[in-house]
PDB file of C-alpha atoms in Angstrom:
ATOM      1  CA  MET A 617      33.905  23.690   9.405  1.00  0.00           C
ATOM      2  CA  THR A 618      31.551  25.776   7.319  1.00  0.00           C
ATOM      3  CA  VAL A 619      28.676  25.127   4.945  1.00  0.00           C
ATOM      4  CA  ALA A 620      31.035  25.961   2.049  1.00  0.00           C
ATOM      5  CA  ARG A 621      33.144  22.912   2.932  1.00  0.00           C
ATOM      6  CA  ILE A 622      30.081  20.646   3.068  1.00  0.00           C
ATOM      7  CA  LEU A 623      28.931  21.916  -0.328  1.00  0.00           C
ATOM      8  CA  SER A 624      32.411  21.452  -1.808  1.00  0.00           C
ATOM      9  CA  GLU A 625      32.369  17.811  -0.650  1.00  0.00           C
ATOM     10  CA  LYS A 626      28.776  16.896  -1.490  1.00  0.00           C
ATOM     11  CA  GLY A 627      28.099  19.278  -4.362  1.00  0.00           C
ATOM     12  CA  ALA A 628      25.724  22.188  -4.705  1.00  0.00           C
ATOM     13  CA  SER A 629      22.973  20.433  -6.635  1.00  0.00           C
ATOM     14  CA  VAL A 630      19.529  21.122  -5.190  1.00  0.00           C
ATOM     15  CA  ALA A 631      16.248  19.465  -6.143  1.00  0.00           C
ATOM     16  CA  THR A 632      13.668  22.191  -6.628  1.00  0.00           C
ATOM     17  CA  VAL A 633      10.070  22.484  -7.659  1.00  0.00           C
ATOM     18  CA  GLY A 634       7.912  25.426  -8.700  1.00  0.00           C
ATOM     19  CA  PRO A 635       5.086  26.584  -6.414  1.00  0.00           C
ATOM     20  CA  GLU A 636       2.491  25.601  -9.047  1.00  0.00           C
ATOM     21  CA  LYS A 637       3.385  21.877  -8.945  1.00  0.00           C
ATOM     22  CA  THR A 638       1.005  19.623  -7.036  1.00  0.00           C
ATOM     23  CA  LEU A 639       1.710  17.745  -3.829  1.00  0.00           C
ATOM     24  CA  GLY A 640       1.276  14.572  -5.884  1.00  0.00           C
ATOM     25  CA  ASP A 641       4.114  15.744  -8.156  1.00  0.00           C
ATOM     26  CA  VAL A 642       6.244  16.473  -5.095  1.00  0.00           C
ATOM     27  CA  ILE A 643       5.659  13.006  -3.639  1.00  0.00           C
ATOM     28  CA  HIS A 644       6.853  11.396  -6.863  1.00  0.00           C
ATOM     29  CA  ILE A 645       9.980  13.571  -7.001  1.00  0.00           C
ATOM     30  CA  LEU A 646      10.832  12.884  -3.347  1.00  0.00           C
ATOM     31  CA  ALA A 647      10.440   9.136  -3.897  1.00  0.00           C
ATOM     32  CA  GLU A 648      12.385   9.131  -7.169  1.00  0.00           C
ATOM     33  CA  LYS A 649      15.296  11.106  -5.720  1.00  0.00           C
ATOM     34  CA  ARG A 650      15.116   9.388  -2.312  1.00  0.00           C
ATOM     35  CA  ILE A 651      15.162  12.716  -0.453  1.00  0.00           C
ATOM     36  CA  GLY A 652      13.085  14.235   2.337  1.00  0.00           C
ATOM     37  CA  ALA A 653      12.467  17.780   1.116  1.00  0.00           C
ATOM     38  CA  LEU A 654      12.332  19.968  -1.968  1.00  0.00           C
ATOM     39  CA  VAL A 655      13.093  23.647  -2.158  1.00  0.00           C
ATOM     40  CA  VAL A 656      10.223  25.534  -3.742  1.00  0.00           C
ATOM     41  CA  ALA A 657      11.895  28.083  -5.996  1.00  0.00           C
ATOM     42  CA  HIS A 658      10.870  30.848  -8.329  1.00  0.00           C
ATOM     43  CA  PRO A 659      12.307  30.762 -11.886  1.00  0.00           C
ATOM     44  CA  ASP A 660      14.868  33.440 -10.907  1.00  0.00           C
ATOM     45  CA  GLY A 661      16.382  31.125  -8.272  1.00  0.00           C
ATOM     46  CA  THR A 662      14.930  32.816  -5.215  1.00  0.00           C
ATOM     47  CA  VAL A 663      13.454  30.609  -2.526  1.00  0.00           C
ATOM     48  CA  ALA A 664       9.657  30.663  -2.228  1.00  0.00           C
ATOM     49  CA  GLY A 665       9.540  27.966   0.441  1.00  0.00           C
ATOM     50  CA  ILE A 666      10.397  24.388   1.270  1.00  0.00           C
ATOM     51  CA  VAL A 667       8.193  21.318   1.318  1.00  0.00           C
ATOM     52  CA  SER A 668       9.105  18.276   3.355  1.00  0.00           C
ATOM     53  CA  GLU A 669       7.602  14.891   3.999  1.00  0.00           C
ATOM     54  CA  ARG A 670       6.240  16.342   7.240  1.00  0.00           C
ATOM     55  CA  ASP A 671       4.436  19.136   5.370  1.00  0.00           C
ATOM     56  CA  ILE A 672       2.811  16.557   3.103  1.00  0.00           C
ATOM     57  CA  MET A 673       1.727  14.382   6.020  1.00  0.00           C
ATOM     58  CA  ARG A 674       0.183  17.376   7.790  1.00  0.00           C
ATOM     59  CA  ALA A 675      -1.727  18.337   4.636  1.00  0.00           C
ATOM     60  CA  LEU A 676      -2.977  14.769   4.174  1.00  0.00           C
ATOM     61  CA  ALA A 677      -4.055  14.569   7.818  1.00  0.00           C
ATOM     62  CA  ARG A 678      -5.985  17.848   7.520  1.00  0.00           C
ATOM     63  CA  LEU A 679      -7.515  17.518   4.072  1.00  0.00           C
ATOM     64  CA  GLY A 680      -7.228  13.895   2.963  1.00  0.00           C
ATOM     65  CA  ALA A 681      -6.182  12.531  -0.403  1.00  0.00           C
ATOM     66  CA  ALA A 682      -7.788  15.424  -2.311  1.00  0.00           C
ATOM     67  CA  THR A 683      -4.862  17.572  -1.218  1.00  0.00           C
ATOM     68  CA  LEU A 684      -2.592  15.664  -3.614  1.00  0.00           C
ATOM     69  CA  ASP A 685      -4.006  17.812  -6.431  1.00  0.00           C
ATOM     70  CA  ALA A 686      -3.367  21.065  -4.547  1.00  0.00           C
ATOM     71  CA  PRO A 687      -0.462  23.333  -5.511  1.00  0.00           C
ATOM     72  CA  VAL A 688       2.607  22.898  -3.349  1.00  0.00           C
ATOM     73  CA  GLY A 689       2.515  26.653  -2.688  1.00  0.00           C
ATOM     74  CA  ASP A 690      -0.587  26.078  -0.543  1.00  0.00           C
ATOM     75  CA  HIS A 691       1.172  23.618   1.788  1.00  0.00           C
ATOM     76  CA  MET A 692       4.874  24.500   1.788  1.00  0.00           C
ATOM     77  CA  THR A 693       6.689  26.157   4.644  1.00  0.00           C
ATOM     78  CA  ALA A 694       6.935  29.715   3.341  1.00  0.00           C
ATOM     79  CA  ASN A 695       8.962  31.223   6.184  1.00  0.00           C
ATOM     80  CA  VAL A 696      12.186  29.374   5.408  1.00  0.00           C
ATOM     81  CA  THR A 697      15.282  29.616   7.551  1.00  0.00           C
ATOM     82  CA  THR A 698      18.339  29.799   5.310  1.00  0.00           C
ATOM     83  CA  CYS A 699      22.064  30.017   5.829  1.00  0.00           C
ATOM     84  CA  ASN A 700      25.020  31.028   3.674  1.00  0.00           C
ATOM     85  CA  ARG A 701      28.324  29.408   2.762  1.00  0.00           C
ATOM     86  CA  SER A 702      30.158  30.993   5.698  1.00  0.00           C
ATOM     87  CA  THR A 703      27.733  29.605   8.313  1.00  0.00           C
ATOM     88  CA  THR A 704      29.439  27.127  10.641  1.00  0.00           C
ATOM     89  CA  ILE A 705      28.233  23.580  11.191  1.00  0.00           C
ATOM     90  CA  GLU A 706      27.636  24.432  14.845  1.00  0.00           C
ATOM     91  CA  ASP A 707      25.338  27.289  13.835  1.00  0.00           C
ATOM     92  CA  VAL A 708      23.492  25.037  11.352  1.00  0.00           C
ATOM     93  CA  MET A 709      22.994  22.408  14.072  1.00  0.00           C
ATOM     94  CA  GLU A 710      21.589  25.062  16.395  1.00  0.00           C
ATOM     95  CA  LEU A 711      19.228  26.418  13.709  1.00  0.00           C
ATOM     96  CA  MET A 712      17.970  22.910  12.897  1.00  0.00           C
ATOM     97  CA  THR A 713      17.535  21.949  16.533  1.00  0.00           C
ATOM     98  CA  ASN A 714      15.736  25.147  17.527  1.00  0.00           C
ATOM     99  CA  GLY A 715      13.584  25.206  14.379  1.00  0.00           C
ATOM    100  CA  ARG A 716      12.899  21.455  14.451  1.00  0.00           C
ATOM    101  CA  PHE A 717      13.682  20.951  10.764  1.00  0.00           C
ATOM    102  CA  ARG A 718      16.142  18.728   8.915  1.00  0.00           C
ATOM    103  CA  HIS A 719      16.982  20.722   5.770  1.00  0.00           C
ATOM    104  CA  ILE A 720      18.305  24.239   5.342  1.00  0.00           C
ATOM    105  CA  PRO A 721      18.696  25.975   1.980  1.00  0.00           C
ATOM    106  CA  VAL A 722      21.959  27.812   1.376  1.00  0.00           C
ATOM    107  CA  CYS A 723      21.532  31.232  -0.245  1.00  0.00           C
ATOM    108  CA  GLU A 724      23.964  33.877  -1.433  1.00  0.00           C
ATOM    109  CA  GLY A 725      22.796  37.202  -2.793  1.00  0.00           C
ATOM    110  CA  GLY A 726      19.185  36.089  -2.402  1.00  0.00           C
ATOM    111  CA  ARG A 727      19.681  33.071  -4.679  1.00  0.00           C
ATOM    112  CA  LEU A 728      19.722  29.370  -3.880  1.00  0.00           C
ATOM    113  CA  VAL A 729      23.242  27.884  -4.086  1.00  0.00           C
ATOM    114  CA  GLY A 730      22.858  24.610  -2.182  1.00  0.00           C
ATOM    115  CA  ILE A 731      21.127  22.727   0.594  1.00  0.00           C
ATOM    116  CA  VAL A 732      22.377  21.093   3.777  1.00  0.00           C
ATOM    117  CA  SER A 733      20.583  18.247   5.514  1.00  0.00           C
ATOM    118  CA  ILE A 734      20.937  16.953   9.040  1.00  0.00           C
ATOM    119  CA  GLY A 735      22.609  13.883   7.519  1.00  0.00           C
ATOM    120  CA  ASP A 736      25.278  16.090   5.931  1.00  0.00           C
ATOM    121  CA  VAL A 737      25.933  17.841   9.226  1.00  0.00           C
ATOM    122  CA  VAL A 738      26.055  14.649  11.290  1.00  0.00           C
ATOM    123  CA  ALA A 739      28.389  12.896   8.827  1.00  0.00           C
ATOM    124  CA  ARG A 740      30.857  15.816   8.893  1.00  0.00           C
ATOM    125  CA  ARG A 741      30.619  16.141  12.668  1.00  0.00           C
ATOM    126  CA  ILE A 742      31.334  12.437  13.152  1.00  0.00           C
ATOM    127  CA  ALA A 743      34.333  12.665  10.815  1.00  0.00           C
ATOM    128  CA  THR A 744      35.674  15.619  12.825  1.00  0.00           C
ATOM    129  CA  VAL A 745      35.226  13.823  16.145  1.00  0.00           C
ATOM    130  CA  GLU A 746      36.904  10.678  14.789  1.00  0.00           C
ATOM    131  CA  ALA A 747      39.869  12.716  13.505  1.00  0.00           C
ATOM    132  CA  GLU A 748      40.210  14.415  16.906  1.00  0.00           C
ATOM    133  CA  HIS A 749      39.996  11.035  18.626  1.00  0.00           C
ATOM    134  CA  GLN A 750      42.724   9.611  16.376  1.00  0.00           C
ATOM    135  CA  ALA A 751      44.949  12.642  16.986  1.00  0.00           C
ATOM    136  CA  LEU A 752      44.561  12.209  20.749  1.00  0.00           C
ATOM    137  CA  ARG A 753      45.424   8.491  20.489  1.00  0.00           C
ATOM    138  CA  GLU A 754      48.558   9.299  18.510  1.00  0.00           C
ATOM    139  CA  TYR A 755      49.518  11.998  20.996  1.00  0.00           C
ATOM    140  CA  ILE A 756      49.072   9.645  23.950  1.00  0.00           C
ATOM    141  CA  THR A 757      51.062   6.815  22.380  1.00  0.00           C
ATOM    142  CA  THR A 758      53.947   9.102  21.447  1.00  0.00           C
ATOM    143  CA  ALA A 759      54.058  11.053  24.726  1.00  0.00           C
TER     144      ALA A 759
END
């Protein structure tokens, strides 16, 4: 299975924020949308970075509550690992595991076209394993 299949099932909508927004703004958006990360994007759709709950916690631990007024561009992860629609789920799992992150933006032609979370990957992987398990059961009972 590829990222394209995940995006076709879940949709390609991505919550984004501009690098000039504050961490306080980001916290409100994350809470409102019940998500764990926002892609920081330029107006042309290119990825500037990503900001996660972990990034916010690190900033708060370092600088205290005053950091809530700081621009997200000062605290985002700027060196973002991305994938494309043809990337396999196995490759996404490896990227997430090795990079120790839970969200990966999907880009095509330098532009953001979606996002995949660890929850998306796990849900699809479980569905695949269950389908394989059911196929084996049917094979065994008919053999």
